[in-house]
Structure formats: C-alpha cells, structure tokens
Short mmCIF file of C-alpha atoms in Angstrom, two decimals:
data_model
loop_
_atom_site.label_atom_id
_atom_site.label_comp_id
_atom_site.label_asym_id
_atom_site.label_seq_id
_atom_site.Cartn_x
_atom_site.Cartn_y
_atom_site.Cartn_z
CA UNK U 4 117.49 40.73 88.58
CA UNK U 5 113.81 39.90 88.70
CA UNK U 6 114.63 37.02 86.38
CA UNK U 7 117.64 35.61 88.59
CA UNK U 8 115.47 35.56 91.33
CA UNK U 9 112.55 33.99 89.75
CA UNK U 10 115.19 30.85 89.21
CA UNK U 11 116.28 30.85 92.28
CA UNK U 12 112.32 30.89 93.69
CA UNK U 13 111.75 27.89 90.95
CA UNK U 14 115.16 25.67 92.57
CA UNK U 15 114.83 25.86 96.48
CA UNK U 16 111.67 27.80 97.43
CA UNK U 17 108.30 25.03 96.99
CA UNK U 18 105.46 26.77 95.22
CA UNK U 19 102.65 26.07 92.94
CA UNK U 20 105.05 26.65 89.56
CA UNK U 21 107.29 23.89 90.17
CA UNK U 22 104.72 21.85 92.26
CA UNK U 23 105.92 22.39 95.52
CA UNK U 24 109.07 20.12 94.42
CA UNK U 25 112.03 22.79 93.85
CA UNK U 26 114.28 21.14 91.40
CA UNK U 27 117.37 21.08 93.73
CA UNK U 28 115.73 19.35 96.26
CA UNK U 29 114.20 16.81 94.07
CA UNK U 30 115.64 13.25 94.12
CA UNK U 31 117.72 13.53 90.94
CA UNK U 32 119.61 16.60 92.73
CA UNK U 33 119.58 14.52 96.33
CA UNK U 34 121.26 11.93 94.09
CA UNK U 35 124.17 14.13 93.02
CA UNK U 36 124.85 15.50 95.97
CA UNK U 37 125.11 12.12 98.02
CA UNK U 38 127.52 11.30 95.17
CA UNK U 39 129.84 14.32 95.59
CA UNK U 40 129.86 13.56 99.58
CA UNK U 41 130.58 9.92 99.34
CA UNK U 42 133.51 10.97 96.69
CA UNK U 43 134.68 13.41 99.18
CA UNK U 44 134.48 11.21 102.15
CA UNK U 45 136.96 8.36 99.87
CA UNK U 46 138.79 11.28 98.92
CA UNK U 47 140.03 12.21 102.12
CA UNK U 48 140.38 8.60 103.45
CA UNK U 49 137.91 8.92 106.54
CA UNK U 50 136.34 5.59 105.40
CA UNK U 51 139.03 3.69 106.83
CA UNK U 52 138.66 5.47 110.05
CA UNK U 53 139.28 2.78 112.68
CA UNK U 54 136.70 3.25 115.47
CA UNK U 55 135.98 5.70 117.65
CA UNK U 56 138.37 7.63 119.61
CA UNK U 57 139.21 6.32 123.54
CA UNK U 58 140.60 8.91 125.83
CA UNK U 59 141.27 9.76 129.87
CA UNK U 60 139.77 7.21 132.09
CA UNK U 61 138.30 5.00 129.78
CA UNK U 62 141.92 4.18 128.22
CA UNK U 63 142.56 3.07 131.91
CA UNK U 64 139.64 0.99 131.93
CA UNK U 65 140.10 -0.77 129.03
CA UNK U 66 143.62 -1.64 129.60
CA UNK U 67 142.32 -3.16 132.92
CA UNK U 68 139.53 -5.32 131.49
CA UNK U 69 142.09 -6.26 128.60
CA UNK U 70 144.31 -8.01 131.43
CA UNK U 71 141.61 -9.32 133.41
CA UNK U 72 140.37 -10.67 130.60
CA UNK U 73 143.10 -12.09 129.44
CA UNK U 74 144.02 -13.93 133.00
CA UNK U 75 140.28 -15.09 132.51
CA UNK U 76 141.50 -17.08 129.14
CA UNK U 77 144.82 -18.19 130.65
CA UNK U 78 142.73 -19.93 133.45
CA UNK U 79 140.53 -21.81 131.08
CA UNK U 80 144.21 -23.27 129.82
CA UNK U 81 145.01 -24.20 133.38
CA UNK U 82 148.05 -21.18 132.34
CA UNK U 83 149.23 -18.93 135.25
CA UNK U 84 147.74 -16.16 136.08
CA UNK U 85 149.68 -12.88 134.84
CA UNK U 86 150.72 -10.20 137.61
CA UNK U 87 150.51 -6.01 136.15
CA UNK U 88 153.97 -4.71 136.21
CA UNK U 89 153.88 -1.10 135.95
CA UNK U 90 157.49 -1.35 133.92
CA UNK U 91 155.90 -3.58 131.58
CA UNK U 92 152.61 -1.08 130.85
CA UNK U 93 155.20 1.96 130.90
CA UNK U 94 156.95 0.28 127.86
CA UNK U 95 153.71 -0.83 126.40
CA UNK U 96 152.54 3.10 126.68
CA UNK U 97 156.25 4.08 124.86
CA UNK U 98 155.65 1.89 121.95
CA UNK U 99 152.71 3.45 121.33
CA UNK U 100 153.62 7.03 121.70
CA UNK U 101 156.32 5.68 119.32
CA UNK U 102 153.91 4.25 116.37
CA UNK U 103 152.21 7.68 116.90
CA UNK U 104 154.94 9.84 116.93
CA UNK U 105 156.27 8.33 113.54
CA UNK U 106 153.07 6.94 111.64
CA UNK U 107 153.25 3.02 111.61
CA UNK U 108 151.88 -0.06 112.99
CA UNK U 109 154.00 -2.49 113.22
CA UNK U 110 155.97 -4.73 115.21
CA UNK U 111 159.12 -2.98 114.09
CA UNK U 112 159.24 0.81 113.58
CA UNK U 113 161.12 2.74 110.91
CA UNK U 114 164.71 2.90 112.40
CA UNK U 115 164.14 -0.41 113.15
CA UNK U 116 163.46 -0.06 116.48
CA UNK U 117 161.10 -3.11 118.38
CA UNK U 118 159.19 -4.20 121.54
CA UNK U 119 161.97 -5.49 123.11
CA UNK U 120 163.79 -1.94 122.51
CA UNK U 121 161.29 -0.27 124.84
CA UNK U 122 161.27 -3.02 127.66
CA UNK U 123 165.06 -2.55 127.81
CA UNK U 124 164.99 0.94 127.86
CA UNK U 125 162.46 0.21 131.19
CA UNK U 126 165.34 -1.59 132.65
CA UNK U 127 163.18 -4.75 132.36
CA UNK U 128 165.56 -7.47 132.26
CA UNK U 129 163.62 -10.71 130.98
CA UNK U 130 164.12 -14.45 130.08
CA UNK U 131 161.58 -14.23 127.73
CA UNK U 132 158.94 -11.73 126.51
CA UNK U 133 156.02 -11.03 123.82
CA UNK U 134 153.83 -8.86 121.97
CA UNK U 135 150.64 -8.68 120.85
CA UNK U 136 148.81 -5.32 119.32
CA UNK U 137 145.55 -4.26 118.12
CA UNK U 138 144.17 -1.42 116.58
CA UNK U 139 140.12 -0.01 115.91
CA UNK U 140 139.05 -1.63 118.93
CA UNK U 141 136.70 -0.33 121.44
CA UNK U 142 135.63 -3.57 123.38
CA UNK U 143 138.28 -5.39 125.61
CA UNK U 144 136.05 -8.71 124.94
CA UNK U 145 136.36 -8.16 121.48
CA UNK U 146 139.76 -7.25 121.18
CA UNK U 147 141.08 -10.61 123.46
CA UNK U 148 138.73 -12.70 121.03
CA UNK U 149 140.29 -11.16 118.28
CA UNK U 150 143.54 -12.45 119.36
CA UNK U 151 142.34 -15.93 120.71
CA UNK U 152 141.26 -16.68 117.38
CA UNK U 153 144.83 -16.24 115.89
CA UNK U 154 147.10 -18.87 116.70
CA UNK U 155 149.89 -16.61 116.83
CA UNK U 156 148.97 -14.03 119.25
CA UNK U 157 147.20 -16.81 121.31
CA UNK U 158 150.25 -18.55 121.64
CA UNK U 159 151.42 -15.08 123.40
CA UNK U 160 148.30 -14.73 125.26
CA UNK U 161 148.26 -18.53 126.90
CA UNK U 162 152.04 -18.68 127.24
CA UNK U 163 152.82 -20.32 130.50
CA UNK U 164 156.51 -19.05 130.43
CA UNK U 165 155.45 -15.44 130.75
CA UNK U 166 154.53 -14.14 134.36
CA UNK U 167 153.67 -10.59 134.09
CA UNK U 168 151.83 -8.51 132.14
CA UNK U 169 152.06 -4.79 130.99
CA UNK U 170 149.29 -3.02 128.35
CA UNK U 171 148.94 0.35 127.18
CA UNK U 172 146.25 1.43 125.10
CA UNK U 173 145.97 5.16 123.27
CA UNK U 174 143.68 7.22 120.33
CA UNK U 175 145.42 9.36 117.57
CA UNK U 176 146.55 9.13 114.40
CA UNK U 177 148.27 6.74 112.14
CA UNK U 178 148.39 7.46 108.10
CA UNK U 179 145.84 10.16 108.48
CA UNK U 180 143.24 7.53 110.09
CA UNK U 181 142.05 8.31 113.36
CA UNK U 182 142.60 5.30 115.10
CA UNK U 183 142.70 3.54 118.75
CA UNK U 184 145.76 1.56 119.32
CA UNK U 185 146.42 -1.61 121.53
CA UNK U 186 149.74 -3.02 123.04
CA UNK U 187 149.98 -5.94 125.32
CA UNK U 188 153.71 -6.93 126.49
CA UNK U 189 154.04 -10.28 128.11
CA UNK U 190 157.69 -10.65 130.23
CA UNK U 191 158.94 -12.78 132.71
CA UNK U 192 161.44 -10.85 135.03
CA UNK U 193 164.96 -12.44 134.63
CA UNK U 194 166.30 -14.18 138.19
CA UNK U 195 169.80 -14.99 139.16
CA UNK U 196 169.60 -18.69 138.09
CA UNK U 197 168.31 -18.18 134.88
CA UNK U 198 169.81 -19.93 131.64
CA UNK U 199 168.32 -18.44 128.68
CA UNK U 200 167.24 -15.32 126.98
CA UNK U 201 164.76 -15.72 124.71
CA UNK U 202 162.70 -13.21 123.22
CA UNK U 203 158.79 -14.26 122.60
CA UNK U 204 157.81 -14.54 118.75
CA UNK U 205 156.04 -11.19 117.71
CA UNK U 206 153.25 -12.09 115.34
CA UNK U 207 152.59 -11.33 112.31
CA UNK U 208 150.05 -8.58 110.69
CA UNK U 209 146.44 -9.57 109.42
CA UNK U 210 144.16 -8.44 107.48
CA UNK U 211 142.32 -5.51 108.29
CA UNK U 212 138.73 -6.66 109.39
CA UNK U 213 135.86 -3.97 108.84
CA UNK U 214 133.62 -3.57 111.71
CA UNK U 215 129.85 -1.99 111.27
CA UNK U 216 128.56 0.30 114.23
CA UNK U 217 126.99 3.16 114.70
CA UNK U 218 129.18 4.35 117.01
CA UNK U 219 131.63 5.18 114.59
CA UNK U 220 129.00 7.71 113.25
CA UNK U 221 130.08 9.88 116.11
CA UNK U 222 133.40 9.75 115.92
CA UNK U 223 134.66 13.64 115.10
CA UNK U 224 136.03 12.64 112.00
CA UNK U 225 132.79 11.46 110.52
CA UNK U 226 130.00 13.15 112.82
CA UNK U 227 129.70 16.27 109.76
CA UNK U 228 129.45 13.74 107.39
CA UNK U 229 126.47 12.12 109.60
CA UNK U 230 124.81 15.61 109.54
CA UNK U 231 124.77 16.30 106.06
CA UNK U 232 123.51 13.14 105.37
CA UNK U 233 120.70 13.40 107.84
CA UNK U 234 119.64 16.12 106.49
CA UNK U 235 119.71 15.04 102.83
CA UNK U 236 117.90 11.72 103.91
CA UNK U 237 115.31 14.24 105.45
CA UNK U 238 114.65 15.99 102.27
CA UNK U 239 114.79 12.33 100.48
CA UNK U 240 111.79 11.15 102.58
CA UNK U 241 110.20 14.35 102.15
CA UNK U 242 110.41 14.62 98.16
CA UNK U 243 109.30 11.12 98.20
CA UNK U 244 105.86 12.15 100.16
CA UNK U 245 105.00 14.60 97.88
CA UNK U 246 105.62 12.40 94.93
CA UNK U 247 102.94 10.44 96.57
CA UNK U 248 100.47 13.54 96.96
CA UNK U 249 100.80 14.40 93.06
CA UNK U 250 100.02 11.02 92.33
CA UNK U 251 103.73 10.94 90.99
CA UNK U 252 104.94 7.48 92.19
CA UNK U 253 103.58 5.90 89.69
CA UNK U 254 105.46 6.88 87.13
CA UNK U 255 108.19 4.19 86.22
CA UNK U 256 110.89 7.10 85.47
CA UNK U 257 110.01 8.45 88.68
CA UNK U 258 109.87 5.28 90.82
CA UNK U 259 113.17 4.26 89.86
CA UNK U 260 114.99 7.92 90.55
CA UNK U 261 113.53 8.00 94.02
CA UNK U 262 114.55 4.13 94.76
CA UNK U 263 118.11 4.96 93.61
CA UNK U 264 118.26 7.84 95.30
CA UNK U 265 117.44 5.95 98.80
CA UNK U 266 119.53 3.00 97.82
CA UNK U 267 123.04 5.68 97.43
CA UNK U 268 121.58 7.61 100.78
CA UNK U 269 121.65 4.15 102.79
CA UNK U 270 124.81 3.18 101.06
CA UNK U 271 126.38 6.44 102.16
CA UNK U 272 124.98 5.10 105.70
CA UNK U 273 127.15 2.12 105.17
CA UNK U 274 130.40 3.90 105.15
CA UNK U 275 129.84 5.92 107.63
CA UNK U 276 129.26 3.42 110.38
CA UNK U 277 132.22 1.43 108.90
CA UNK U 278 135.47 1.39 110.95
CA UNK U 279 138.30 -1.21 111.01
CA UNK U 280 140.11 -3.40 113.30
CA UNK U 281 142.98 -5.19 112.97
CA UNK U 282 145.47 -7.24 115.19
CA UNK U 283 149.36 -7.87 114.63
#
C-alpha cells in the first residue's frame, strides 16, 4: 500500500524526488493526452460543428438584417426593393423545421419534397419564385456576401422579377453537427393578368468553407473541450517554467518534447475555433 502510494506521490504530487516535475504532468504525458482529446473530438464529429448556435430574438434579428441587407444590394443594381411577406417567411421557417426534422440540407428533401412545396402549402400563389440557403452563419453581412459572390444565388438575390421577400433562420441539428440554418424565399404574388408560372432556379450546393473564430469555442458542443484544453495548456506553460528553473531547456531531447508539445496544444486550438459555412 505504502508502495502504491509512493507512485502515485512520484506521478501527480511535485516534490524533491521527481524534481518538482510529476511524470504525468510532464510534457511527454501533456502530449498524450492532447492526442487522445483531439482523437476524441474527430471521433465524435464536433470538428465540423458549424458555428455557434442562434436562438429567440436574435434569430429575429438576423432574419431582419438579412433582408435589409439584401434590399441594400438590390439598390446598388438599380433592382426593386423587396417587400416582407409574412407567408413567404412562414414557408421559409417550414423548410427549415423540415431539413431539421429529417437531417438534410438541401434544396430537395428526402421524399422529394422542395421550396416551392412549402410556399404552396402557404397558399402563396406565384409567377415566379427562388431560393437561396445558408448554413454556419452568424453574421447577416457575411452570409449576403457569401451569396453575392456566387453567381447563382446572386442571380436570386438581384432578381428584378421577384417582389417580396420571406426568410427564416433556425439552430439545431443536421448529421449530428450542431448547426445554424438560413432560408431566403424570393416570390412574386401571382395577379389576375398574369401569363406564366415559372419557378426561380434553386442553386446549386458548394463547398463547405471553414471559418476560424473564437466564438465557436463557446458553442456547448465544444466549450468542455475548451476547458480541458485550458487547463492542459496551463500545466504546459507551467512544466515549461520549471524546465527553465532546473536549467533543463537546454537539453536538445528536452527542447524538442516541450516545442511539440505546444505545437499539438495550439493545433488542438485550431479545431476548436473551427466551424463551417456553407451556402446552396
């Protein structure tokens, strides 16, 4: 018993027999266990966590600033301005529930069902209408960029056919990624003299874009993550000191353990604060 704790003593308790270093907080053990969390966090797929979570007003707001925004660009074109139709954001916010409810994102769900599915279902009768959607965005600026710089969903965005506007935006999950989702419905209401029914062109996915912030450090999904690493950086910086005040550093062997050891702790940092966006 005596002997069991005497190895425990030398491993986590800092004393003059193993130099005030214990051996499993030294930066060879740091190293190993940065590993282990950086296999877990891969593991379990929260790298590709796609920015943090937007919920109760601020999904309000950012709808808002996504449409005023977005009138802001059609301007520039000399386009119409775009007028909110609640039937149009009700839609919008039924498609999303939808991609949700049954784990895709896409412009056409599983049985098949579309955009213009959920404007009908509104009663919305249109001439023509359109879709654009985003996901992993947390900026209305960034998101409206994001789609100015693809021709296809710009076409959408500065279409002077289209007169209303309707855009729901909503957090949850979508294959096991946390994730904040985007839809923007263009429509323009269908009048007694009309002569065509045209649907607008939904574009087509891109690739996913990765997107470094800190903010996605807080997200729930990754905040534990954030913690443990914190406090392994801690002991990092810590070890490193007292390699310092044992005249340690020095030593090649030990120079490059602690160097590796920081390099995998700020690599682990990396992930962390990576999230993803992507339009479609």
């Amino acid at each position: 018993m005596q002997r069991f704790r005497r190895i425990l003593k030398h491993f986590f308790v800092p004393h003059h027999g193993n130099a005030f270093r214990p051996h499993a907080l030294r930066h060879g053990a740091l190293s190993l266990y940065l590993a282990a969390i950086m296999m877990i966090q891969v593991g379990v797929g929260v790298t590709f966590y796609s920015g943090p979570s937007v919920k109760g007003a601020d999904t309000e707001t950012l709808a808002k600033n996504i449409i005023t925004i977005t009138n802001t660009e059609r301007t520039k074109t000399g386009a119409g301005v775009l007028y909110e139709n609640s039937v149009l954001s009700a839609a919008a916010q039924k498609k999303l529930n939808d991609m949700f409810a049954k784990n895709y994102w896409d412009h056409t769900g599983p049985g098949g069902e579309t955009a213009w599915d959920f404007i009908a279902g509104e009663s919305y009768q249109y001439e023509v209408a359109g879709e654009n959607l985003a996901r992993g965005f947390k900026s209305s600026d960034d998101v409206v960029r994001a789609w100015m710089a693809s021709p296809t969903h710009k076409q959408n965005l500065l279409n002077n056919r289209f007169q209303e506007i309707g855009v729901a935006v909503g957090s949850g999950k979508i294959h096991g990624a946390t994730t904040t989702v985007i839809v923007q419905l263009f429509g323009r209401p269908k009048t007694a003299f009309a002569s065509e029914s045209i649907k607008g062109e939904s574009s087509q996915p891109v690739s996913l874009l990765p997107e470094m912030s800190l903010d996605n450090i807080t997200a729930p999904s990754k905040a534990p993550y954030f913690a443990v690493w914190g406090l392994l950086f801690g002991l990092l910086i810590i070890d490193g000191i007292m390699l310092r005040k044992l005249g340690l550093h020095t030593s090649p062997k030990h120079l490059y353990g602690f160097r590796t050891a920081l390099a995998m702790s700020l690599f682990m940092l990396v992930l962390l604060s990576i999230g993803v966006t992507a339009i479609a």
